[in-house]
Tab-separated table of C-alpha atoms in Angstrom:
chain	number	residue	atom	x	y	z
A	1	GLU	CA	26.669	-8.260	-18.423
A	2	ILE	CA	23.362	-7.495	-16.534
A	3	TYR	CA	22.102	-3.909	-16.420
A	4	ASN	CA	19.128	-2.280	-14.552
A	5	GLY	CA	18.188	-5.477	-12.651
A	6	MET	CA	14.865	-4.787	-10.472
A	7	ALA	CA	12.843	-7.380	-8.787
A	8	GLY	CA	13.759	-10.094	-11.252
A	9	PHE	CA	13.627	-8.094	-14.342
A	10	TYR	CA	16.959	-7.843	-16.175
A	11	ASP	CA	18.210	-6.220	-19.336
A	12	TYR	CA	21.084	-8.420	-20.724
A	13	GLY	CA	23.889	-6.970	-22.656
A	14	PRO	CA	25.566	-8.716	-25.604
A	15	LEU	CA	27.543	-11.207	-23.514
A	16	GLY	CA	24.729	-11.835	-21.101
A	17	ALA	CA	22.187	-12.392	-23.939
A	18	GLU	CA	24.611	-15.109	-25.516
A	19	LEU	CA	25.172	-16.808	-22.167
A	20	LYS	CA	21.351	-16.918	-21.453
A	21	LYS	CA	20.677	-18.368	-25.043
A	22	ASN	CA	23.339	-20.971	-24.516
A	23	VAL	CA	21.981	-22.012	-21.129
A	24	LYS	CA	18.441	-22.248	-22.715
A	25	ASP	CA	19.786	-24.198	-25.519
A	26	ALA	CA	21.738	-26.696	-23.331
A	27	TRP	CA	18.746	-27.232	-21.190
A	28	TRP	CA	16.507	-27.801	-24.242
A	29	ARG	CA	18.907	-30.339	-25.597
A	30	HIS	CA	19.274	-32.157	-22.441
A	31	MET	CA	15.621	-32.207	-21.277
A	32	VAL	CA	13.710	-32.445	-24.522
A	33	THR	CA	15.645	-33.349	-27.671
A	34	ARG	CA	17.782	-36.270	-26.156
A	35	ARG	CA	14.647	-37.749	-24.712
A	36	GLU	CA	12.011	-39.878	-26.352
A	37	ASP	CA	9.451	-39.479	-23.530
A	38	VAL	CA	9.332	-35.577	-23.584
A	39	VAL	CA	8.168	-33.227	-26.173
A	40	GLY	CA	8.584	-29.451	-26.408
A	41	LEU	CA	5.852	-26.890	-25.661
A	42	ASP	CA	5.922	-23.114	-25.796
A	43	SER	CA	2.776	-21.664	-24.235
A	44	SER	CA	1.763	-17.863	-24.122
A	45	ILE	CA	2.352	-16.199	-20.789
A	46	VAL	CA	-0.739	-14.124	-21.225
A	47	HIS	CA	-4.129	-16.009	-21.316
A	48	ASN	CA	-7.846	-15.095	-21.700
A	49	PRO	CA	-9.500	-14.426	-18.214
A	50	LYS	CA	-12.014	-17.244	-19.213
A	51	VAL	CA	-9.233	-19.733	-18.760
A	52	TRP	CA	-8.383	-18.635	-15.288
A	53	GLN	CA	-11.995	-18.429	-14.418
A	54	SER	CA	-12.806	-22.006	-15.347
A	55	SER	CA	-9.687	-23.400	-13.691
A	56	GLY	CA	-10.652	-21.683	-10.482
A	57	HIS	CA	-7.566	-19.436	-10.404
A	58	LEU	CA	-9.332	-16.097	-10.286
A	59	ASP	CA	-11.510	-17.144	-7.289
A	60	GLY	CA	-9.033	-19.074	-5.247
A	61	PHE	CA	-5.385	-18.427	-6.157
A	62	SER	CA	-4.547	-16.166	-3.317
A	63	ASP	CA	-2.692	-16.595	0.075
A	64	PRO	CA	-3.482	-14.956	3.301
A	65	MET	CA	-0.684	-12.436	3.997
A	66	VAL	CA	0.303	-10.266	6.996
A	67	ASP	CA	3.051	-7.597	7.062
A	68	CYS	CA	5.287	-6.599	9.889
A	69	LYS	CA	4.802	-2.732	10.147
A	70	GLN	CA	8.196	-2.287	11.658
A	71	THR	CA	10.452	-4.591	9.640
A	72	LYS	CA	8.413	-4.385	6.382
A	73	LEU	CA	8.629	-8.213	6.176
A	74	ARG	CA	5.753	-10.128	4.630
A	75	TYR	CA	4.640	-13.422	5.777
A	76	ARG	CA	1.904	-15.886	4.923
A	77	ALA	CA	-0.508	-15.875	7.669
A	78	ASP	CA	-1.327	-19.753	7.252
A	79	GLN	CA	2.435	-20.290	7.934
A	80	LEU	CA	2.545	-18.388	11.144
A	81	PHE	CA	1.358	-20.066	14.279
A	82	PHE	CA	0.450	-18.229	17.519
A	83	SER	CA	-0.387	-19.453	20.987
A	84	PRO	CA	-1.415	-17.816	24.236
A	85	VAL	CA	1.115	-18.012	27.119
A	86	THR	CA	-1.369	-19.131	29.784
A	87	LEU	CA	-0.029	-19.057	33.294
A	88	SER	CA	-0.629	-22.331	35.148
A	89	SER	CA	-1.084	-20.396	38.566
A	90	ASP	CA	-4.390	-18.569	37.653
A	91	GLY	CA	-5.273	-19.409	34.018
A	92	SER	CA	-4.589	-15.742	32.860
A	93	VAL	CA	-2.886	-15.051	29.543
A	94	ALA	CA	0.476	-13.351	29.950
A	95	GLY	CA	0.797	-12.695	26.241
A	96	TYR	CA	1.281	-14.521	22.916
A	97	VAL	CA	4.016	-16.193	21.146
A	98	CYS	CA	4.225	-16.429	17.204
A	99	VAL	CA	6.364	-18.858	15.338
A	100	GLN	CA	7.034	-19.801	11.677
A	101	GLU	CA	5.828	-23.195	10.411
A	102	GLY	CA	8.467	-25.826	10.783
A	103	ASN	CA	8.849	-29.143	12.492
A	104	ASP	CA	7.291	-29.497	15.914
A	105	ALA	CA	10.711	-29.449	17.803
A	106	ASP	CA	11.823	-26.196	16.007
A	107	MET	CA	8.342	-24.517	16.596
A	108	LEU	CA	8.337	-25.556	20.295
A	109	LYS	CA	11.918	-24.338	20.779
A	110	ALA	CA	11.114	-20.896	19.233
A	111	ALA	CA	7.927	-20.606	21.305
A	112	LYS	CA	9.704	-21.387	24.555
A	113	LYS	CA	12.362	-18.794	23.885
A	114	GLN	CA	9.753	-16.260	23.007
A	115	ALA	CA	7.655	-17.140	26.247
A	116	LYS	CA	10.702	-16.861	28.387
A	117	LYS	CA	11.560	-13.407	27.108
A	118	LEU	CA	7.714	-12.406	27.482
A	119	LEU	CA	7.628	-13.554	31.056
A	120	LYS	CA	10.876	-11.844	31.964
A	121	ALA	CA	9.554	-8.548	30.521
A	122	ALA	CA	6.210	-9.021	32.499
A	123	ASP	CA	8.273	-9.641	35.850
A	124	LEU	CA	6.948	-13.218	35.823
A	125	GLN	CA	10.296	-14.907	35.352
A	126	GLY	CA	10.282	-18.662	35.949
A	127	ALA	CA	6.489	-18.704	36.067
A	128	GLU	CA	5.012	-22.067	34.712
A	129	TYR	CA	2.597	-22.004	31.855
A	130	ALA	CA	0.368	-24.439	30.125
A	131	ALA	CA	1.334	-26.305	27.009
A	132	PHE	CA	1.209	-24.235	23.781
A	133	ALA	CA	-1.977	-24.357	21.809
A	134	PHE	CA	-0.810	-23.408	18.313
A	135	GLN	CA	-3.280	-22.058	15.788
A	136	ASP	CA	-2.394	-20.630	12.415
A	137	LEU	CA	-2.663	-16.793	12.252
A	138	THR	CA	-5.776	-16.742	10.115
A	139	ALA	CA	-7.752	-17.855	13.071
A	140	ALA	CA	-6.820	-14.992	15.256
A	141	THR	CA	-9.326	-12.465	16.594
A	142	GLU	CA	-8.825	-8.882	16.233
A	143	GLU	CA	-8.029	-8.548	19.706
A	144	GLU	CA	-5.540	-11.333	19.655
A	145	MET	CA	-3.707	-9.648	16.504
A	146	ALA	CA	-3.259	-6.707	18.550
A	147	ALA	CA	-1.149	-8.675	21.036
A	148	ILE	CA	0.520	-11.288	18.789
A	149	PRO	CA	4.198	-10.465	18.121
A	150	SER	CA	5.771	-10.411	14.683
A	151	PRO	CA	8.523	-12.917	14.101
A	152	GLY	CA	10.628	-10.180	12.634
A	153	SER	CA	10.341	-7.444	15.353
A	154	GLY	CA	9.177	-9.370	18.436
A	155	LEU	CA	6.508	-6.763	18.839
A	156	PRO	CA	2.799	-6.795	18.018
A	157	THR	CA	3.289	-5.062	14.745
A	158	LEU	CA	1.466	-7.377	12.345
A	159	THR	CA	-1.372	-6.220	9.975
A	160	ALA	CA	-4.477	-8.188	9.937
A	161	PRO	CA	-4.489	-11.048	7.440
A	162	ARG	CA	-5.715	-10.276	3.933
A	163	ASP	CA	-5.798	-12.105	0.788
A	164	PHE	CA	-2.787	-11.561	-1.460
A	165	ASN	CA	-3.872	-12.245	-5.056
A	166	LEU	CA	-1.136	-14.382	-6.922
A	167	MET	CA	-2.577	-13.465	-10.352
A	168	PHE	CA	-0.890	-10.661	-12.165
A	169	LYS	CA	-3.501	-8.572	-13.992
A	170	THR	CA	-2.755	-6.798	-17.199
A	171	SER	CA	-4.510	-5.164	-20.084
A	172	VAL	CA	-4.309	-6.198	-23.688
A	173	GLY	CA	-4.569	-3.589	-26.215
A	174	ALA	CA	-5.056	0.213	-25.922
A	175	ALA	CA	-8.236	0.017	-23.847
A	176	THR	CA	-8.217	-0.486	-20.251
A	177	ASP	CA	-11.813	-1.659	-19.672
A	178	ALA	CA	-13.005	-5.137	-18.619
A	179	SER	CA	-12.908	-6.454	-22.027
A	180	ALA	CA	-9.113	-5.799	-22.274
A	181	GLU	CA	-8.408	-7.626	-18.935
A	182	ALA	CA	-5.958	-10.477	-19.133
A	183	TYR	CA	-3.799	-12.378	-16.629
A	184	LEU	CA	-0.202	-13.505	-16.698
A	185	ARG	CA	0.166	-17.370	-16.424
A	186	PRO	CA	0.434	-17.904	-12.604
A	187	GLU	CA	2.315	-21.156	-12.790
A	188	THR	CA	5.215	-22.246	-15.022
A	189	ALA	CA	3.606	-25.594	-16.110
A	190	GLN	CA	0.080	-24.201	-16.576
A	191	GLY	CA	0.412	-24.309	-20.279
A	192	ILE	CA	0.429	-28.049	-20.444
A	193	PHE	CA	-3.169	-28.034	-18.976
A	194	ILE	CA	-4.770	-25.772	-21.559
């Protein structure tokens, strides 16, 4: 049985602990013991910050993120693409569309649907517009961000892009100064490279 699950952290009861051990043991037998081309490795999940500094993780292991203030959904800014809806008649911008990364056909379909809704709301239904010029959200100016709709709400409720550090910092020992700073291993396979 699983108790007190929160954001991926679980406490296992007697039966759950046995089940988890059996799954691990079966995986180990199949993937390691029965193969001649694989060896086992058990690497610490906490490493010295010098390891992550030398590997470049401390300086560059982050993603640009935006939040939708209304829906509270979080998106990677480099996986959201926006485009102005530029009217063919006079070259003015009627608004913006914002779609999630995908294949070209899906992105175009989602953008056309948003543009149709945008033009209807602006009493410009049926107006022709130029081809979409998609850019990822990290390229948007402050003025554009104020008008770009969130994929979740359809309203301009996105925060400005900011770096989201993927490294989980912790302290080792009783002290909490810089000498006690350490980081959890950010990638499952990282231990094989150390």
